[in-house]
Amino acid sequence: MPVTASPNVPPAELHKVINSWFQENARDLPWRRSCSAWGILVSEIMLQQTPVVRVQPVWEQWLARWPAPADFAAAPAAEVLRAWGKLGYPRRALRLHAAAAEIVEKHRGTVPDNYPELLALPGVGTYTAAAVAAFAFGRRTTVVDTNIRRVHARLVIGQALPAPALTAAETTLATDLLPEDDAESVLWNAAVMELGAVICTARSPKCGQCPVLEQCAWIAAGQPEPTYIPKGQPWAGTDRQVRGAVMAVLRAASSPIHADLLWDAEAAKRHAEVAPELGKLHKLNTHAPQLERALAGLVVDGLAQLTDAGYHLPN
DNA sequence: TACTCGTGGTG
DNA sequence: TCACCAAGAGT
């Protein structure tokens, strides 16, 4: 049970200071300008575990190409996955595709404007449902993302980092801190996220630029070290790395890739189209069982299909 | 609950 | 350099 330090600061004061800071310093992101609810939803899905700088150009392309859910729902899955490019976690693209289909079928092509209906969409969890309800529809909802969790952990609790997994106590705290006024609550959610993303960062927080340095429980406690060791994310040699390399090959290919090509570096050179990506795959020196697992996993997840002609993106 | 699922910038 | 990290969701 972590020791919780009382902030001993009236929430209203935090609201005023952080919201003012946000209005002066908010980054000019395209989905923060006049933007459809669909645009907000797309941005939130893309931003799941993917930095803003990589999302922005792809988001611009997507909204120009598929300005409404119905446009997107009508696109072939293969095109969706190619357009997703290297954002990572391509299952998100398929889930957004499925969500668009549901929006067309069950919501007359309009993004639902409330938390429960948003939460029911594929790929939309508690964070994304709350974020879209707030940022697209101005609703007062408790938004809890990794940035907000970290700001709360430091500013209010006095710890260097939040717990490894989201706890009920954190959601309760976020709800307790939420301004009563709808518009102010929307601003607050965006402002705390921004503070965590720009100032109160995970590794090297810019405390010298923080608008609430004086009120920070973590600073008051002498900036204690984290009480646990953050768990690493192994990558080299993992199945995930192989899956990613195979997906890169399939995205580059305009026709099915025979399984032999995935092994034969010499044959691969005759296919200029996919040669670079195949080269990267071969460079991994993947063991046969590992490649088999990766391929099977991609098929199970609907990211790839296997026909007589070989592996290809789903139709 | 703990694990899986991509990708690339960066301190 | 290399481990960490990023507007999480699903199982």
XYZ file of C-alpha atoms (C1' of nucleotides) in Angstrom:
337
model
C 0.000 0.000 0.000
C 1.709 3.207 -1.140
C 1.853 6.141 1.183
C -0.259 8.894 -0.287
C 0.799 12.411 0.481
C -2.017 14.881 0.570
C -1.440 17.603 -1.985
C -2.682 20.135 0.522
C -3.400 22.311 -2.470
C -6.969 23.253 -3.414
C -7.849 21.568 -6.727
C -9.273 24.859 -7.943
C -5.809 26.377 -7.747
C -4.337 23.544 -9.789
C -7.112 23.932 -12.338
C -6.435 27.624 -12.733
C -2.655 27.367 -12.992
C -2.430 24.290 -15.248
C -5.277 25.339 -17.535
C -3.752 28.794 -17.944
C -0.381 27.259 -18.705
C -2.017 25.018 -21.301
C -3.802 27.861 -23.034
C -0.488 29.687 -23.333
C 1.682 26.718 -24.284
C -0.425 24.063 -26.026
C 1.210 22.520 -29.070
C -0.555 23.306 -32.313
C -1.682 19.793 -33.240
C -4.044 19.300 -36.194
C -6.651 17.371 -34.208
C -6.826 20.256 -31.748
C -8.015 22.643 -34.441
C -11.541 22.452 -35.782
C -11.822 18.762 -36.360
C -14.575 16.187 -36.764
C -15.313 13.588 -34.111
C -14.053 11.052 -36.621
C -10.768 12.918 -36.825
C -10.503 12.879 -33.032
C -11.220 9.151 -32.912
C -8.608 8.400 -35.567
C -6.038 10.481 -33.714
C -6.706 8.738 -30.414
C -6.326 5.282 -31.927
C -3.116 6.246 -33.706
C -1.728 7.842 -30.553
C -2.083 4.631 -28.539
C 1.538 3.867 -27.674
C 2.799 5.918 -30.617
C 4.447 9.360 -30.324
C 2.774 12.481 -31.738
C 5.566 13.222 -34.195
C 5.035 9.950 -36.012
C 1.243 10.105 -35.954
C 0.775 13.600 -37.340
C 1.724 13.070 -41.016
C -0.199 9.804 -41.256
C -3.253 11.365 -39.622
C -3.221 14.177 -42.192
C -3.171 11.635 -45.026
C -5.944 9.544 -43.505
C -8.334 12.425 -42.927
C -7.781 13.697 -46.474
C -8.316 10.229 -47.906
C -11.109 9.037 -45.608
C -12.897 12.128 -44.253
C -15.795 10.164 -42.752
C -16.289 6.727 -41.169
C -18.200 5.458 -44.204
C -15.314 6.334 -46.523
C -12.928 4.404 -44.351
C -15.232 1.446 -43.801
C -15.472 1.019 -47.582
C -11.711 0.725 -48.027
C -10.092 -2.716 -48.410
C -8.278 -3.958 -45.315
C -5.042 -4.270 -47.296
C -5.175 -0.586 -48.160
C -5.822 0.277 -44.531
C -2.772 -1.684 -43.420
C -0.569 -0.134 -46.098
C -1.756 3.335 -45.148
C -1.027 2.543 -41.511
C 2.593 2.212 -42.558
C 5.074 1.997 -39.722
C 2.951 3.355 -36.895
C 3.269 -0.017 -35.186
C 0.712 -2.341 -33.597
C -1.133 -2.783 -36.924
C -3.999 -4.559 -35.164
C -5.099 -1.069 -34.219
C -5.706 -0.318 -37.891
C -7.914 -3.384 -38.293
C -9.842 -2.562 -35.143
C -10.417 0.989 -36.305
C -11.610 -0.469 -39.587
C -14.059 -2.673 -37.691
C -15.105 0.281 -35.553
C -15.896 2.296 -38.673
C -18.059 -0.554 -39.948
C -19.959 -0.579 -36.665
C -20.362 3.187 -36.773
C -21.910 2.847 -40.220
C -24.150 -0.062 -39.281
C -25.245 0.876 -35.786
C -24.812 4.640 -35.622
C -25.820 5.855 -39.083
C -22.232 6.706 -39.952
C -21.818 9.089 -37.047
C -19.295 8.642 -34.249
C -21.277 8.037 -31.034
C -21.152 10.955 -28.620
C -21.173 9.161 -25.279
C -18.799 7.019 -23.230
C -20.657 3.674 -23.162
C -21.304 3.573 -26.902
C -17.744 4.616 -27.661
C -16.412 1.978 -25.275
C -18.360 -0.693 -27.148
C -16.454 -0.004 -30.382
C -13.584 -2.338 -31.352
C -10.201 -1.008 -30.262
C -11.769 1.615 -28.002
C -10.954 1.099 -24.338
C -11.521 3.209 -21.256
C -8.954 5.834 -22.169
C -10.016 6.318 -25.788
C -13.740 6.333 -24.994
C -13.225 9.008 -22.359
C -10.880 11.038 -24.541
C -13.261 11.104 -27.527
C -16.251 11.920 -25.304
C -14.289 14.829 -23.862
C -12.323 16.204 -26.801
C -14.845 15.576 -29.584
C -18.079 16.170 -27.675
C -17.136 18.378 -24.741
C -18.327 15.880 -22.184
C -17.087 15.810 -18.598
C -15.342 12.446 -18.368
C -12.449 11.060 -16.376
C -9.516 10.719 -18.779
C -6.588 8.651 -17.532
C -3.595 8.123 -19.779
C 0.075 7.521 -19.081
C 0.800 11.262 -18.926
C -2.029 12.032 -16.529
C -1.050 9.096 -14.332
C 2.519 10.350 -14.097
C 1.519 13.942 -13.336
C -0.844 12.780 -10.607
C 1.791 10.445 -9.157
C 4.246 13.301 -8.805
C 2.129 16.374 -8.226
C -0.387 14.823 -5.829
C 1.021 11.562 -4.492
C 4.674 12.525 -4.379
C 6.018 9.470 -6.186
C 8.429 9.446 -9.113
C 6.282 7.145 -11.230
C 2.783 5.654 -11.149
C 2.245 1.942 -10.473
C 3.110 -0.477 -13.303
C -0.585 -0.998 -14.048
C -3.530 1.338 -13.690
C -5.191 1.034 -10.268
C -8.702 1.875 -9.152
C -7.233 4.437 -6.772
C -5.731 6.339 -9.676
C -9.046 6.535 -11.498
C -10.732 7.682 -8.302
C -8.120 10.369 -7.820
C -8.531 11.550 -11.412
C -12.267 11.771 -10.925
C -11.839 13.680 -7.669
C -9.550 16.186 -9.377
C -11.863 16.763 -12.348
C -13.397 20.268 -12.459
C -17.174 20.350 -12.090
C -17.737 22.563 -15.114
C -17.933 20.684 -18.422
C -15.786 23.038 -20.484
C -13.240 23.436 -17.716
C -13.016 19.659 -17.279
C -12.263 19.188 -20.993
C -9.542 21.800 -20.799
C -8.166 20.197 -17.647
C -7.937 16.739 -19.202
C -6.048 18.110 -22.191
C -3.892 20.351 -20.025
C -2.701 17.638 -17.637
C -1.943 15.336 -20.563
C 0.056 18.102 -22.201
C 1.924 18.861 -18.996
C 2.924 15.211 -18.731
C 3.906 14.998 -22.379
C 5.983 18.180 -22.518
C 7.161 19.091 -18.992
C 6.521 16.275 -16.520
C 8.140 13.658 -18.748
C 9.098 10.160 -17.687
C 12.858 10.416 -17.848
C 14.069 13.993 -17.604
C 11.231 16.158 -16.315
C 11.689 19.866 -16.987
C 10.804 20.909 -13.464
C 12.373 24.318 -14.054
C 9.625 25.080 -16.559
C 6.771 23.556 -14.575
C 3.868 25.872 -13.724
C 3.060 23.887 -10.572
C 6.563 23.311 -9.263
C 5.624 25.023 -5.999
C 2.659 22.715 -5.472
C 4.425 19.474 -6.428
C 4.384 16.764 -3.749
C 7.266 14.937 -5.428
C 9.474 18.036 -5.310
C 8.404 18.658 -1.710
C 9.427 15.101 -0.859
C 12.881 15.637 -2.351
C 12.247 13.856 -5.671
C 12.467 10.286 -4.295
C 13.544 7.567 -6.724
C 10.989 5.142 -8.220
C 10.018 2.372 -5.813
C 10.148 -0.295 -8.494
C 12.215 -1.135 -11.557
C 10.316 -0.381 -14.763
C 9.966 -3.538 -16.783
C 11.826 -3.525 -20.047
C 10.397 -4.306 -23.426
C 12.554 -6.992 -25.046
C 12.764 -6.681 -28.783
C 15.834 -8.220 -30.420
C 15.215 -11.852 -31.225
C 11.535 -11.808 -30.304
C 8.600 -13.065 -32.323
C 7.338 -9.496 -32.436
C 10.410 -8.387 -34.299
C 9.862 -11.137 -36.860
C 6.170 -10.296 -37.207
C 7.065 -6.696 -37.839
C 9.596 -7.638 -40.492
C 7.097 -9.938 -42.231
C 4.421 -7.257 -42.159
C 6.861 -4.817 -43.738
C 7.418 -7.317 -46.559
C 3.679 -7.809 -47.092
C 3.003 -4.071 -47.107
C 5.634 -3.577 -49.789
C 4.354 -6.427 -51.943
C 1.735 -5.907 -54.655
C 1.253 -9.644 -55.084
C 1.332 -12.659 -52.756
C 4.680 -13.669 -51.282
C 5.488 -17.361 -51.543
C 6.813 -18.807 -48.320
C 10.051 -19.823 -50.073
C 10.897 -16.164 -50.578
C 10.844 -15.649 -46.853
C 13.792 -18.027 -46.603
C 15.706 -17.756 -49.854
C 17.868 -14.643 -49.895
C 18.997 -15.281 -53.495
C 15.493 -15.646 -54.894
C 14.480 -12.581 -52.983
C 16.950 -10.454 -54.915
C 14.940 -11.015 -58.088
C 11.970 -9.278 -56.530
C 13.053 -5.682 -56.446
C 9.739 -4.598 -55.015
C 10.238 -6.372 -51.728
C 13.998 -6.885 -51.765
C 14.814 -4.252 -49.139
C 12.247 -5.505 -46.636
C 13.062 -9.140 -47.342
C 16.700 -8.292 -46.767
C 15.867 -6.961 -43.329
C 13.896 -10.101 -42.536
C 16.734 -12.388 -43.635
C 19.196 -10.351 -41.640
C 17.380 -11.411 -38.491
C 18.552 -15.010 -39.074
C 15.179 -16.177 -37.904
C 14.823 -19.783 -36.837
C 12.207 -21.783 -38.708
C 9.866 -22.311 -35.746
C 9.996 -18.620 -34.986
C 9.057 -17.577 -38.512
C 6.295 -20.179 -38.511
C 4.944 -18.775 -35.270
C 5.084 -15.251 -36.619
C 3.249 -16.170 -39.808
C 0.629 -18.178 -37.965
C 0.121 -15.328 -35.529
C -0.345 -12.802 -38.308
C -2.942 -15.036 -39.960
C -4.784 -15.628 -36.686
C -4.877 -11.897 -36.026
C -6.237 -11.212 -39.509
C -3.161 -9.215 -40.489
C -2.247 -11.687 -43.232
C -3.871 -14.368 -45.350
C -2.404 -17.527 -46.842
C -3.486 -18.784 -50.248
C -1.905 -21.120 -52.792
C 0.002 -18.160 -54.191
C 1.487 -17.250 -50.839
C 1.054 -14.784 -47.997
C -0.607 -11.422 -48.558
C -2.418 -8.667 -46.733
C -6.107 -9.414 -46.033
C -8.713 -8.618 -48.656
C -3.586 -10.109 -13.463
C 0.055 -10.428 -16.493
C 1.161 -10.933 -21.002
C 1.101 -9.837 -25.931
C 1.285 -6.727 -29.595
C 5.447 -2.553 -33.561
C 8.335 1.030 -34.305
C 11.857 4.378 -33.908
C 13.588 8.484 -31.357
C 16.490 9.512 -27.466
C 18.892 10.412 -22.758
C 25.522 2.684 -27.216
C 21.305 0.650 -25.742
C 17.547 0.279 -22.664
C 13.773 3.114 -22.040
C 9.612 4.936 -23.601
C 5.375 6.489 -26.184
C -2.613 9.974 -25.851
C -3.552 1.404 -24.664
C -6.527 -2.561 -25.781
C -7.682 -7.330 -25.618
C -7.376 -11.643 -23.586
